[in-house]
Amino acid sequence: MTLPATMKAVLLTGHGGLDKLDYRDTATPQPDKGEVLVKVGACGLNNTDINTRTAWYSKANTDALGDGAEGGFESTDDQDSSWGAGEITFPRIQGADVAGTIVAVGENADPARIGERVLIDPWLLGHGDWLNPETSAYFGSECDGGFAEYTKVRSANAIKITSSLSDAELATFPCAYTTAENLVQRTAPRPGETVVITGASGGVGSAAIQLCRLRGCRVIAVASTSKADLLYQLGAATVIDRSTPDLEAAIREAAGGPVDIALDVVGATTFMPLINALRQGGRYSTSGCIAGQFAEFDLRQLVYKDLQLTGATICPPGTMHRVAGMIESGALKPLLAAAFPLEQLAQAQEAFIAKKHTGNIVVVP
């Protein structure tokens, strides 16, 4: 196969608004030693794309994500603008959720892999301490990603997938489902336990519903009631309106008492009601705070209820392989909310930011 010298891609040219997304021709990447070149079939969107573009991760920023997601934030520091508190190099091709086909390989990569259909594992973990953010990179953040016609990645991160799903459907999985699997795993749920999940209609939340149900848990979902029907189809036992004035009381009523586990991607004012709703020895885990990064916390709940609180960002080795296996077996279902052409990435991000969708939004080159 003869590869083109140039390709279409969307380059992030700096921190700021949607105007920083530049659709243009750029050089087609060449796979280095141990890498493969993937022709992108589709690439999903996730919150990391927005957070990085706007520099929301910067500790100098005090605004919630939705307040400046389209136009960017004023109070940020470029020196700590990435998820790992580092600096981003521009221009950068973002996009972590790639489904596609291997079309070329670099030195020491197996040429027999050419033609394989793959999902890209977005966590480029370092050797040894894989939790060290200085050696663990994220695809589309610390290196170029999938908002392009072609992308390259080390061979081990191109996970072979055998599935009848379309590339657009497969591109809904990598970030959301590995994040959700890590989020769920951090609380070690057991069959019969009750789990409350916030942001349940989003990519991570809807994935977490499925993953908890596979573990035999009862799920209480917190989301807009306009999306309740689909959440029930995914296995939620109860859907609580996210605007409920007394969230703790609503959770306790739905559960018939306190809950075992809270999985949170919302944060802000949702945090304390979740903590209050946990039983003695309950577990709370978070992988995001889309409604706001600051929350008041009554430490007595942590101390005297023997609670376990964990963050969930860097996914352990093997997480993507486990997710791929569940996709191939049919245990996990894709939730494709919409597909946009690559050149309409800005419009796709606007739709993503609006949060009126259920599941994931992708772009297709």
mmCIF file of C-alpha atoms in Angstrom:
data_model
loop_
_atom_site.group_PDB
_atom_site.id
_atom_site.type_symbol
_atom_site.label_atom_id
_atom_site.label_comp_id
_atom_site.label_asym_id
_atom_site.label_seq_id
_atom_site.Cartn_x
_atom_site.Cartn_y
_atom_site.Cartn_z
ATOM 1 C CA MET A 1 0.000 0.000 0.000
ATOM 2 C CA THR A 2 1.332 3.413 -0.980
ATOM 3 C CA LEU A 3 0.800 5.902 1.786
ATOM 4 C CA PRO A 4 0.168 9.592 1.092
ATOM 5 C CA ALA A 5 2.866 12.081 2.075
ATOM 6 C CA THR A 6 0.268 14.322 3.683
ATOM 7 C CA MET A 7 -3.041 13.787 5.440
ATOM 8 C CA LYS A 8 -5.956 15.753 6.794
ATOM 9 C CA ALA A 9 -5.902 16.374 10.534
ATOM 10 C CA VAL A 10 -7.204 18.763 13.177
ATOM 11 C CA LEU A 11 -4.324 20.444 15.002
ATOM 12 C CA LEU A 12 -4.743 22.128 18.356
ATOM 13 C CA THR A 13 -2.637 25.272 17.970
ATOM 14 C CA GLY A 14 -2.765 26.495 21.580
ATOM 15 C CA HIS A 15 -4.904 26.786 24.690
ATOM 16 C CA GLY A 16 -8.202 28.557 24.239
ATOM 17 C CA GLY A 17 -11.522 28.302 22.451
ATOM 18 C CA LEU A 18 -12.793 26.291 19.524
ATOM 19 C CA ASP A 19 -10.915 28.621 17.178
ATOM 20 C CA LYS A 20 -7.716 26.843 18.274
ATOM 21 C CA LEU A 21 -8.811 23.744 16.325
ATOM 22 C CA ASP A 22 -7.263 23.973 12.853
ATOM 23 C CA TYR A 23 -8.320 21.484 10.145
ATOM 24 C CA ARG A 24 -5.531 21.300 7.582
ATOM 25 C CA ASP A 25 -2.996 19.203 5.700
ATOM 26 C CA THR A 26 -0.027 17.918 7.662
ATOM 27 C CA ALA A 27 2.670 15.292 7.161
ATOM 28 C CA THR A 28 1.548 11.677 7.449
ATOM 29 C CA PRO A 29 3.336 10.194 10.484
ATOM 30 C CA GLN A 30 5.977 7.533 9.964
ATOM 31 C CA PRO A 31 6.121 4.636 12.460
ATOM 32 C CA ASP A 32 9.310 4.553 14.493
ATOM 33 C CA LYS A 33 10.964 1.488 16.011
ATOM 34 C CA GLY A 34 8.365 -0.751 17.648
ATOM 35 C CA GLU A 35 5.456 1.347 16.334
ATOM 36 C CA VAL A 36 2.592 0.741 13.921
ATOM 37 C CA LEU A 37 0.787 3.158 11.621
ATOM 38 C CA VAL A 38 -3.006 3.053 11.887
ATOM 39 C CA LYS A 39 -5.463 4.313 9.301
ATOM 40 C CA VAL A 40 -8.104 5.927 11.494
ATOM 41 C CA GLY A 41 -11.626 4.652 10.930
ATOM 42 C CA ALA A 42 -13.128 6.796 13.677
ATOM 43 C CA CYS A 43 -12.006 8.652 16.803
ATOM 44 C CA GLY A 44 -14.147 9.348 19.828
ATOM 45 C CA LEU A 45 -14.314 12.531 21.918
ATOM 46 C CA ASN A 46 -13.769 12.689 25.649
ATOM 47 C CA ASN A 47 -13.403 15.271 28.422
ATOM 48 C CA THR A 48 -9.597 15.179 28.179
ATOM 49 C CA ASP A 49 -9.833 16.815 24.749
ATOM 50 C CA ILE A 50 -11.788 19.743 26.200
ATOM 51 C CA ASN A 51 -9.799 19.973 29.426
ATOM 52 C CA THR A 52 -6.492 20.087 27.537
ATOM 53 C CA ARG A 53 -7.648 22.578 24.910
ATOM 54 C CA THR A 54 -8.910 24.993 27.564
ATOM 55 C CA ALA A 55 -6.086 24.314 30.068
ATOM 56 C CA TRP A 56 -8.810 23.504 32.605
ATOM 57 C CA TYR A 57 -6.382 21.162 34.395
ATOM 58 C CA SER A 58 -4.225 24.108 35.477
ATOM 59 C CA LYS A 59 -4.386 24.698 39.217
ATOM 60 C CA ALA A 60 -4.609 28.418 38.443
ATOM 61 C CA ASN A 61 -8.078 27.823 36.993
ATOM 62 C CA THR A 62 -10.975 28.040 39.420
ATOM 63 C CA ASP A 63 -13.848 27.742 36.943
ATOM 64 C CA ALA A 64 -15.940 24.645 36.365
ATOM 65 C CA LEU A 65 -15.419 22.885 33.035
ATOM 66 C CA GLY A 66 -18.705 23.997 31.465
ATOM 67 C CA ASP A 67 -18.077 27.680 32.203
ATOM 68 C CA GLY A 68 -15.350 28.099 29.598
ATOM 69 C CA ALA A 69 -15.324 24.936 27.526
ATOM 70 C CA GLU A 70 -16.083 26.702 24.259
ATOM 71 C CA GLY A 71 -14.144 29.940 24.691
ATOM 72 C CA GLY A 72 -11.368 28.855 27.045
ATOM 73 C CA PHE A 73 -10.427 30.065 30.518
ATOM 74 C CA GLU A 74 -8.625 33.271 31.473
ATOM 75 C CA SER A 75 -6.972 32.175 34.741
ATOM 76 C CA THR A 76 -4.709 29.335 33.650
ATOM 77 C CA ASP A 77 -1.015 28.540 33.650
ATOM 78 C CA ASP A 78 0.402 26.823 30.558
ATOM 79 C CA GLN A 79 3.094 25.187 32.678
ATOM 80 C CA ASP A 80 0.604 22.786 34.334
ATOM 81 C CA SER A 81 -2.058 22.540 31.639
ATOM 82 C CA SER A 82 -2.187 18.764 31.175
ATOM 83 C CA TRP A 83 -3.789 15.971 33.226
ATOM 84 C CA GLY A 84 -0.345 15.152 34.658
ATOM 85 C CA ALA A 85 0.355 18.779 35.651
ATOM 86 C CA GLY A 86 2.830 19.240 32.789
ATOM 87 C CA GLU A 87 3.042 21.467 29.725
ATOM 88 C CA ILE A 88 1.535 20.591 26.321
ATOM 89 C CA THR A 89 3.568 21.004 23.130
ATOM 90 C CA PHE A 90 1.781 22.677 20.201
ATOM 91 C CA PRO A 91 0.629 22.029 17.603
ATOM 92 C CA ARG A 92 -0.916 18.820 18.924
ATOM 93 C CA ILE A 93 -3.254 16.352 17.248
ATOM 94 C CA GLN A 94 -5.647 15.279 19.986
ATOM 95 C CA GLY A 95 -7.988 12.287 20.079
ATOM 96 C CA ALA A 96 -7.512 9.217 22.284
ATOM 97 C CA ASP A 97 -10.317 6.895 21.140
ATOM 98 C CA VAL A 98 -9.142 5.345 17.875
ATOM 99 C CA ALA A 99 -10.591 2.428 15.966
ATOM 100 C CA GLY A 100 -8.845 1.622 12.696
ATOM 101 C CA THR A 101 -6.582 -0.659 10.699
ATOM 102 C CA ILE A 102 -2.803 -1.140 10.781
ATOM 103 C CA VAL A 103 -1.370 -0.163 7.381
ATOM 104 C CA ALA A 104 2.387 -0.049 8.087
ATOM 105 C CA VAL A 105 4.891 -0.997 10.768
ATOM 106 C CA GLY A 106 8.212 0.347 11.966
ATOM 107 C CA GLU A 107 11.416 -1.542 12.679
ATOM 108 C CA ASN A 108 10.975 -4.445 15.136
ATOM 109 C CA ALA A 109 7.189 -4.384 14.756
ATOM 110 C CA ASP A 110 5.638 -7.509 13.255
ATOM 111 C CA PRO A 111 4.761 -6.927 9.550
ATOM 112 C CA ALA A 112 2.142 -9.666 9.867
ATOM 113 C CA ARG A 113 0.060 -7.152 11.793
ATOM 114 C CA ILE A 114 -0.579 -5.121 8.628
ATOM 115 C CA GLY A 115 -4.296 -5.385 7.913
ATOM 116 C CA GLU A 116 -5.287 -5.982 11.549
ATOM 117 C CA ARG A 117 -8.303 -4.136 12.856
ATOM 118 C CA VAL A 118 -7.369 -2.500 16.155
ATOM 119 C CA LEU A 119 -8.425 -0.338 19.054
ATOM 120 C CA ILE A 120 -5.724 1.905 20.487
ATOM 121 C CA ASP A 121 -5.094 1.627 24.219
ATOM 122 C CA PRO A 122 -4.652 5.324 25.075
ATOM 123 C CA TRP A 123 -2.470 4.758 28.165
ATOM 124 C CA LEU A 124 1.205 4.667 27.164
ATOM 125 C CA LEU A 125 2.418 3.335 30.480
ATOM 126 C CA GLY A 126 6.045 3.480 31.560
ATOM 127 C CA HIS A 127 8.023 0.501 32.774
ATOM 128 C CA GLY A 128 8.280 -0.130 36.497
ATOM 129 C CA ASP A 129 6.056 2.329 38.329
ATOM 130 C CA TRP A 130 3.199 2.625 35.842
ATOM 131 C CA LEU A 131 1.440 5.120 38.152
ATOM 132 C CA ASN A 132 4.231 7.671 37.665
ATOM 133 C CA PRO A 133 2.786 10.447 35.442
ATOM 134 C CA GLU A 134 6.317 11.486 34.462
ATOM 135 C CA THR A 135 6.726 8.221 32.536
ATOM 136 C CA SER A 136 3.092 7.420 31.687
ATOM 137 C CA ALA A 137 1.777 9.394 28.725
ATOM 138 C CA TYR A 138 -1.723 9.687 27.297
ATOM 139 C CA PHE A 139 -2.402 9.256 23.597
ATOM 140 C CA GLY A 140 -3.507 12.552 22.073
ATOM 141 C CA SER A 141 -2.098 14.537 24.997
ATOM 142 C CA GLU A 142 1.645 13.951 25.415
ATOM 143 C CA CYS A 143 1.839 12.700 21.814
ATOM 144 C CA ASP A 144 -0.254 13.108 18.664
ATOM 145 C CA GLY A 145 -3.518 11.173 18.601
ATOM 146 C CA GLY A 146 -6.376 10.235 16.338
ATOM 147 C CA PHE A 147 -8.108 13.368 15.055
ATOM 148 C CA ALA A 148 -6.471 12.649 11.711
ATOM 149 C CA GLU A 149 -6.547 10.252 8.781
ATOM 150 C CA TYR A 150 -3.520 8.358 10.124
ATOM 151 C CA THR A 151 -1.853 7.997 13.505
ATOM 152 C CA LYS A 152 1.030 6.021 14.956
ATOM 153 C CA VAL A 153 1.404 4.246 18.279
ATOM 154 C CA ARG A 154 3.665 1.621 19.800
ATOM 155 C CA SER A 155 2.643 -1.831 18.649
ATOM 156 C CA ALA A 156 1.720 -3.068 22.128
ATOM 157 C CA ASN A 157 -0.938 -0.337 22.389
ATOM 158 C CA ALA A 158 -2.664 -1.356 19.158
ATOM 159 C CA ILE A 159 -5.061 -3.996 20.472
ATOM 160 C CA LYS A 160 -6.401 -6.437 17.882
ATOM 161 C CA ILE A 161 -10.185 -6.510 17.831
ATOM 162 C CA THR A 162 -12.510 -8.972 16.100
ATOM 163 C CA SER A 163 -15.988 -7.503 15.996
ATOM 164 C CA SER A 164 -18.940 -6.888 13.692
ATOM 165 C CA LEU A 165 -19.298 -3.371 15.135
ATOM 166 C CA SER A 166 -18.523 -0.391 12.907
ATOM 167 C CA ASP A 167 -15.416 1.728 13.464
ATOM 168 C CA ALA A 168 -17.649 4.531 14.749
ATOM 169 C CA GLU A 169 -19.198 2.158 17.311
ATOM 170 C CA LEU A 170 -15.803 0.782 18.353
ATOM 171 C CA ALA A 171 -14.430 4.305 18.806
ATOM 172 C CA THR A 172 -16.903 4.836 21.660
ATOM 173 C CA PHE A 173 -14.987 2.357 23.851
ATOM 174 C CA PRO A 174 -11.273 3.103 24.534
ATOM 175 C CA CYS A 175 -11.234 6.103 26.866
ATOM 176 C CA ALA A 176 -14.710 5.827 28.389
ATOM 177 C CA TYR A 177 -14.643 2.103 29.062
ATOM 178 C CA THR A 178 -11.071 1.837 30.306
ATOM 179 C CA THR A 179 -11.745 4.819 32.582
ATOM 180 C CA ALA A 180 -14.971 3.229 33.804
ATOM 181 C CA GLU A 181 -13.347 -0.171 34.317
ATOM 182 C CA ASN A 182 -10.596 1.441 36.408
ATOM 183 C CA LEU A 183 -13.166 3.506 38.319
ATOM 184 C CA VAL A 184 -15.193 0.390 39.105
ATOM 185 C CA GLN A 185 -12.170 -1.773 39.925
ATOM 186 C CA ARG A 186 -10.911 0.746 42.479
ATOM 187 C CA THR A 187 -13.951 -0.031 44.656
ATOM 188 C CA ALA A 188 -13.822 -3.841 44.200
ATOM 189 C CA PRO A 189 -17.602 -4.312 43.923
ATOM 190 C CA ARG A 190 -19.118 -7.617 44.986
ATOM 191 C CA PRO A 191 -22.285 -9.319 43.725
ATOM 192 C CA GLY A 192 -25.377 -8.005 45.456
ATOM 193 C CA GLU A 193 -23.885 -4.644 46.422
ATOM 194 C CA THR A 194 -25.665 -1.389 45.589
ATOM 195 C CA VAL A 195 -23.781 1.206 43.545
ATOM 196 C CA VAL A 196 -24.821 4.792 42.832
ATOM 197 C CA ILE A 197 -23.362 6.327 39.658
ATOM 198 C CA THR A 198 -23.448 10.051 38.818
ATOM 199 C CA GLY A 199 -23.225 11.384 35.278
ATOM 200 C CA ALA A 200 -24.760 8.074 34.309
ATOM 201 C CA SER A 201 -25.767 9.075 30.787
ATOM 202 C CA GLY A 202 -22.247 10.114 29.742
ATOM 203 C CA GLY A 203 -19.618 7.867 28.225
ATOM 204 C CA VAL A 204 -17.961 6.831 31.494
ATOM 205 C CA GLY A 205 -21.197 6.681 33.474
ATOM 206 C CA SER A 206 -23.070 4.532 30.965
ATOM 207 C CA ALA A 207 -20.056 2.222 30.724
ATOM 208 C CA ALA A 208 -19.916 1.968 34.522
ATOM 209 C CA ILE A 209 -23.552 0.864 34.614
ATOM 210 C CA GLN A 210 -22.773 -2.040 32.300
ATOM 211 C CA LEU A 211 -19.581 -2.981 34.144
ATOM 212 C CA CYS A 212 -21.296 -2.971 37.542
ATOM 213 C CA ARG A 213 -24.180 -5.053 36.247
ATOM 214 C CA LEU A 214 -21.680 -7.600 34.878
ATOM 215 C CA ARG A 215 -20.362 -7.867 38.439
ATOM 216 C CA GLY A 216 -23.820 -8.586 39.799
ATOM 217 C CA CYS A 217 -24.401 -5.198 41.420
ATOM 218 C CA ARG A 218 -27.605 -3.221 41.733
ATOM 219 C CA VAL A 219 -27.208 0.202 40.101
ATOM 220 C CA ILE A 220 -28.803 3.516 40.996
ATOM 221 C CA ALA A 221 -28.137 6.010 38.186
ATOM 222 C CA VAL A 222 -28.130 9.799 38.608
ATOM 223 C CA ALA A 223 -28.848 11.631 35.360
ATOM 224 C CA SER A 224 -31.407 13.699 33.511
ATOM 225 C CA THR A 225 -34.723 11.856 33.598
ATOM 226 C CA SER A 226 -35.079 12.512 29.856
ATOM 227 C CA LYS A 227 -32.410 9.815 29.410
ATOM 228 C CA ALA A 228 -33.905 7.354 31.895
ATOM 229 C CA ASP A 229 -35.303 4.840 29.390
ATOM 230 C CA LEU A 230 -31.896 4.047 27.916
ATOM 231 C CA LEU A 231 -30.299 3.807 31.364
ATOM 232 C CA TYR A 232 -32.927 1.265 32.386
ATOM 233 C CA GLN A 233 -32.109 -0.684 29.220
ATOM 234 C CA LEU A 234 -28.453 -0.727 30.285
ATOM 235 C CA GLY A 235 -29.446 -2.284 33.599
ATOM 236 C CA ALA A 236 -30.057 0.561 36.053
ATOM 237 C CA ALA A 237 -32.548 -0.417 38.757
ATOM 238 C CA THR A 238 -33.481 3.216 39.493
ATOM 239 C CA VAL A 239 -32.809 6.561 37.791
ATOM 240 C CA ILE A 240 -32.717 9.654 40.010
ATOM 241 C CA ASP A 241 -33.098 13.100 38.446
ATOM 242 C CA ARG A 242 -29.760 14.900 38.752
ATOM 243 C CA SER A 243 -31.580 18.109 39.778
ATOM 244 C CA THR A 244 -33.229 16.440 42.791
ATOM 245 C CA PRO A 245 -32.965 18.958 45.689
ATOM 246 C CA ASP A 246 -32.080 16.339 48.330
ATOM 247 C CA LEU A 247 -29.866 13.866 46.504
ATOM 248 C CA GLU A 248 -28.837 11.964 49.621
ATOM 249 C CA ALA A 249 -32.453 11.317 50.606
ATOM 250 C CA ALA A 250 -33.325 10.237 47.067
ATOM 251 C CA ILE A 251 -30.410 7.778 47.014
ATOM 252 C CA ARG A 252 -31.323 6.320 50.406
ATOM 253 C CA GLU A 253 -34.952 5.962 49.367
ATOM 254 C CA ALA A 254 -34.014 4.196 46.117
ATOM 255 C CA ALA A 255 -31.572 1.889 47.910
ATOM 256 C CA GLY A 256 -33.752 1.247 50.939
ATOM 257 C CA GLY A 257 -30.938 2.589 53.110
ATOM 258 C CA PRO A 258 -27.282 3.533 52.623
ATOM 259 C CA VAL A 259 -25.342 2.343 49.567
ATOM 260 C CA ASP A 260 -22.140 0.322 49.374
ATOM 261 C CA ILE A 261 -20.378 2.243 46.604
ATOM 262 C CA ALA A 262 -20.498 5.691 44.955
ATOM 263 C CA LEU A 263 -18.914 6.228 41.528
ATOM 264 C CA ASP A 264 -18.659 9.923 40.716
ATOM 265 C CA VAL A 265 -17.721 11.898 37.605
ATOM 266 C CA VAL A 266 -19.667 15.053 38.533
ATOM 267 C CA GLY A 267 -18.102 16.440 41.727
ATOM 268 C CA ALA A 268 -18.963 19.877 43.155
ATOM 269 C CA THR A 269 -22.214 19.869 45.154
ATOM 270 C CA THR A 270 -22.829 16.192 44.314
ATOM 271 C CA PHE A 271 -19.830 15.050 46.351
ATOM 272 C CA MET A 272 -21.098 15.444 49.901
ATOM 273 C CA PRO A 273 -24.541 13.871 49.332
ATOM 274 C CA LEU A 274 -22.781 10.802 47.908
ATOM 275 C CA ILE A 275 -20.471 10.596 50.913
ATOM 276 C CA ASN A 276 -23.400 10.978 53.283
ATOM 277 C CA ALA A 277 -25.325 8.217 51.494
ATOM 278 C CA LEU A 278 -22.533 5.637 51.948
ATOM 279 C CA ARG A 279 -22.788 2.910 54.558
ATOM 280 C CA GLN A 280 -20.201 2.261 57.239
ATOM 281 C CA GLY A 281 -17.090 1.105 55.385
ATOM 282 C CA GLY A 282 -18.473 2.345 52.063
ATOM 283 C CA ARG A 283 -16.299 3.108 49.043
ATOM 284 C CA TYR A 284 -16.203 6.228 46.886
ATOM 285 C CA SER A 285 -14.228 6.605 43.659
ATOM 286 C CA THR A 286 -14.002 9.484 41.193
ATOM 287 C CA SER A 287 -12.607 9.863 37.692
ATOM 288 C CA GLY A 288 -13.817 13.390 37.015
ATOM 289 C CA CYS A 289 -15.564 16.506 38.251
ATOM 290 C CA ILE A 290 -17.388 17.928 35.258
ATOM 291 C CA ALA A 291 -19.689 20.083 37.406
ATOM 292 C CA GLY A 292 -16.860 21.640 39.410
ATOM 293 C CA GLN A 293 -13.547 20.749 41.008
ATOM 294 C CA PHE A 294 -14.217 22.174 44.459
ATOM 295 C CA ALA A 295 -16.366 20.639 47.192
ATOM 296 C CA GLU A 296 -16.893 21.049 50.915
ATOM 297 C CA PHE A 297 -16.071 17.940 52.901
ATOM 298 C CA ASP A 298 -17.139 16.931 56.381
ATOM 299 C CA LEU A 299 -14.115 14.912 57.503
ATOM 300 C CA ARG A 300 -16.147 13.257 60.240
ATOM 301 C CA GLN A 301 -17.847 11.176 57.573
ATOM 302 C CA LEU A 302 -14.496 9.847 56.392
ATOM 303 C CA VAL A 303 -13.149 9.224 59.874
ATOM 304 C CA TYR A 304 -16.117 7.813 61.752
ATOM 305 C CA LYS A 305 -17.647 5.840 58.886
ATOM 306 C CA ASP A 306 -14.345 4.154 57.941
ATOM 307 C CA LEU A 307 -14.767 5.199 54.337
ATOM 308 C CA GLN A 308 -12.441 4.456 51.428
ATOM 309 C CA LEU A 309 -11.958 7.309 48.941
ATOM 310 C CA THR A 310 -9.972 6.849 45.728
ATOM 311 C CA GLY A 311 -9.152 8.725 42.569
ATOM 312 C CA ALA A 312 -9.044 6.841 39.274
ATOM 313 C CA THR A 313 -7.027 8.238 36.381
ATOM 314 C CA ILE A 314 -4.085 6.135 35.148
ATOM 315 C CA CYS A 315 -5.403 2.713 34.144
ATOM 316 C CA PRO A 316 -3.445 -0.389 35.216
ATOM 317 C CA PRO A 317 -1.720 -2.545 32.582
ATOM 318 C CA GLY A 318 -4.128 -4.964 30.920
ATOM 319 C CA THR A 319 -7.247 -2.810 31.321
ATOM 320 C CA MET A 320 -7.749 -2.268 27.575
ATOM 321 C CA HIS A 321 -7.186 -5.967 26.864
ATOM 322 C CA ARG A 322 -9.892 -6.813 29.385
ATOM 323 C CA VAL A 323 -12.287 -4.312 27.823
ATOM 324 C CA ALA A 324 -11.535 -5.622 24.317
ATOM 325 C CA GLY A 325 -12.369 -9.137 25.469
ATOM 326 C CA MET A 326 -15.732 -7.975 26.811
ATOM 327 C CA ILE A 327 -16.452 -6.186 23.516
ATOM 328 C CA GLU A 328 -15.643 -9.293 21.503
ATOM 329 C CA SER A 329 -17.860 -11.462 23.700
ATOM 330 C CA GLY A 330 -20.762 -9.035 23.331
ATOM 331 C CA ALA A 331 -20.877 -8.305 27.066
ATOM 332 C CA LEU A 332 -20.460 -4.563 26.427
ATOM 333 C CA LYS A 333 -22.679 -2.552 24.117
ATOM 334 C CA PRO A 334 -21.602 0.613 22.280
ATOM 335 C CA LEU A 335 -23.579 3.803 22.814
ATOM 336 C CA LEU A 336 -22.931 5.902 19.715
ATOM 337 C CA ALA A 337 -24.669 9.237 20.213
ATOM 338 C CA ALA A 338 -23.526 10.927 16.983
ATOM 339 C CA ALA A 339 -20.819 10.831 14.313
ATOM 340 C CA PHE A 340 -19.391 13.999 12.741
ATOM 341 C CA PRO A 341 -16.942 14.386 9.839
ATOM 342 C CA LEU A 342 -13.412 15.128 11.052
ATOM 343 C CA GLU A 343 -13.530 18.650 9.606
ATOM 344 C CA GLN A 344 -16.484 19.357 11.933
ATOM 345 C CA LEU A 345 -14.578 18.541 15.130
ATOM 346 C CA ALA A 346 -15.408 21.985 16.569
ATOM 347 C CA GLN A 347 -19.134 21.330 16.075
ATOM 348 C CA ALA A 348 -18.698 17.855 17.565
ATOM 349 C CA GLN A 349 -17.074 19.399 20.645
ATOM 350 C CA GLU A 350 -19.943 21.884 20.939
ATOM 351 C CA ALA A 351 -22.394 18.963 20.974
ATOM 352 C CA PHE A 352 -20.213 17.117 23.482
ATOM 353 C CA ILE A 353 -20.044 20.145 25.791
ATOM 354 C CA ALA A 354 -23.834 20.596 25.654
ATOM 355 C CA LYS A 355 -24.199 17.167 27.361
ATOM 356 C CA LYS A 356 -27.552 16.472 25.722
ATOM 357 C CA HIS A 357 -26.358 13.142 24.377
ATOM 358 C CA THR A 358 -26.230 9.678 25.889
ATOM 359 C CA GLY A 359 -23.041 7.682 25.332
ATOM 360 C CA ASN A 360 -20.237 8.943 23.102
ATOM 361 C CA ILE A 361 -19.690 11.249 20.122
ATOM 362 C CA VAL A 362 -17.109 10.377 17.441
ATOM 363 C CA VAL A 363 -15.540 11.954 14.378
ATOM 364 C CA VAL A 364 -14.861 10.101 11.134
ATOM 365 C CA PRO A 365 -12.055 11.099 8.717
#
